[in-house]
Amino acid sequence: RRAWPPGMDVSDHPPCGRGAAGPRVGRLPNLTPVAMVMVLALAFTGTASRAETGLVLRVIDGDTLVVRPTEPGQPRHLRLDGIDAPEICQAHGAAARDALRRRTRGQTVDYRVLRRDEYGRAIARVWLGDEDLGAWMVSEGHAWSYRFRQGQGPYRRQEQGARTARRGLFADPETPEPPHEFRRRHGPCG
């Protein structure tokens, strides 16, 4: 027979699973409808996934890699989170692709898919050893820190360092226009 705490009688505690006063074991806490939707969306979209490891098979451009996971699965196209590299047909676009290719092709990387963009591409943080590849691309002057609305992006310090040191695309006094402006004016590379 169960021993109850002093001053508490078994009649004061309904059996688990019965009555409104029963313990809330295994139940979700009270959440607002918006919070519940967010919890369910995270659970079913695969965002904020666990870190994975894979071999870089190909570099598409300055911010997109094709990685074969070490666990069984199909190769994945990963777009580096937080950066915007020049379009391949834009000034410094081929140089950005070549820099990322030299750094990563044939290397094993760790990555974490954070979300999917409006085109369904996997947006991921990617590391070569302890080095964040997005930070490396921006600090070497091969990409901009991705700007969203009024923010300067996650790699603003690396971009400022590359501008000050005049590295990569920032070495040219006529710095190429940012890719989002280039795409708006010229359309995508074809």
C-alpha angles and dihedrals in degrees: 000000000000118000112227124209116269112280094021122103124200088245088063091063121055116215116274113277095022128091131014093268094060120115119275095232112162094005127117117252118253105284131180114247091253092052091048091052090050092050091049093045091054091047095053106032099061092234120148088027125181119273115273134190128225147157119256106238100172144359113222098184140326094301106026130078134178110222129185108214116233088226112069112282146101122291112271130218107224124191112204111247120235100018138090114201123194116273112262091248092047127089109283092010095115091043091053091050092047093049092052090044093052091048099046117017111120091006127122113240136184118227141178120202107222102180144320123263127227089276093053095252118147109247109206145172107233127195131193100202104313094337121105103223093208091056090046094051092050096043090051090052097247096118144016124248102258110256122211119189106314098341124107094222135246095290099047093127092051090049092050090050092051091048092049092048091042093231126167115334090001091064090076112083085217094058109199115256115264113270095247089057091044091052092047092052101036106019123233122322110268 
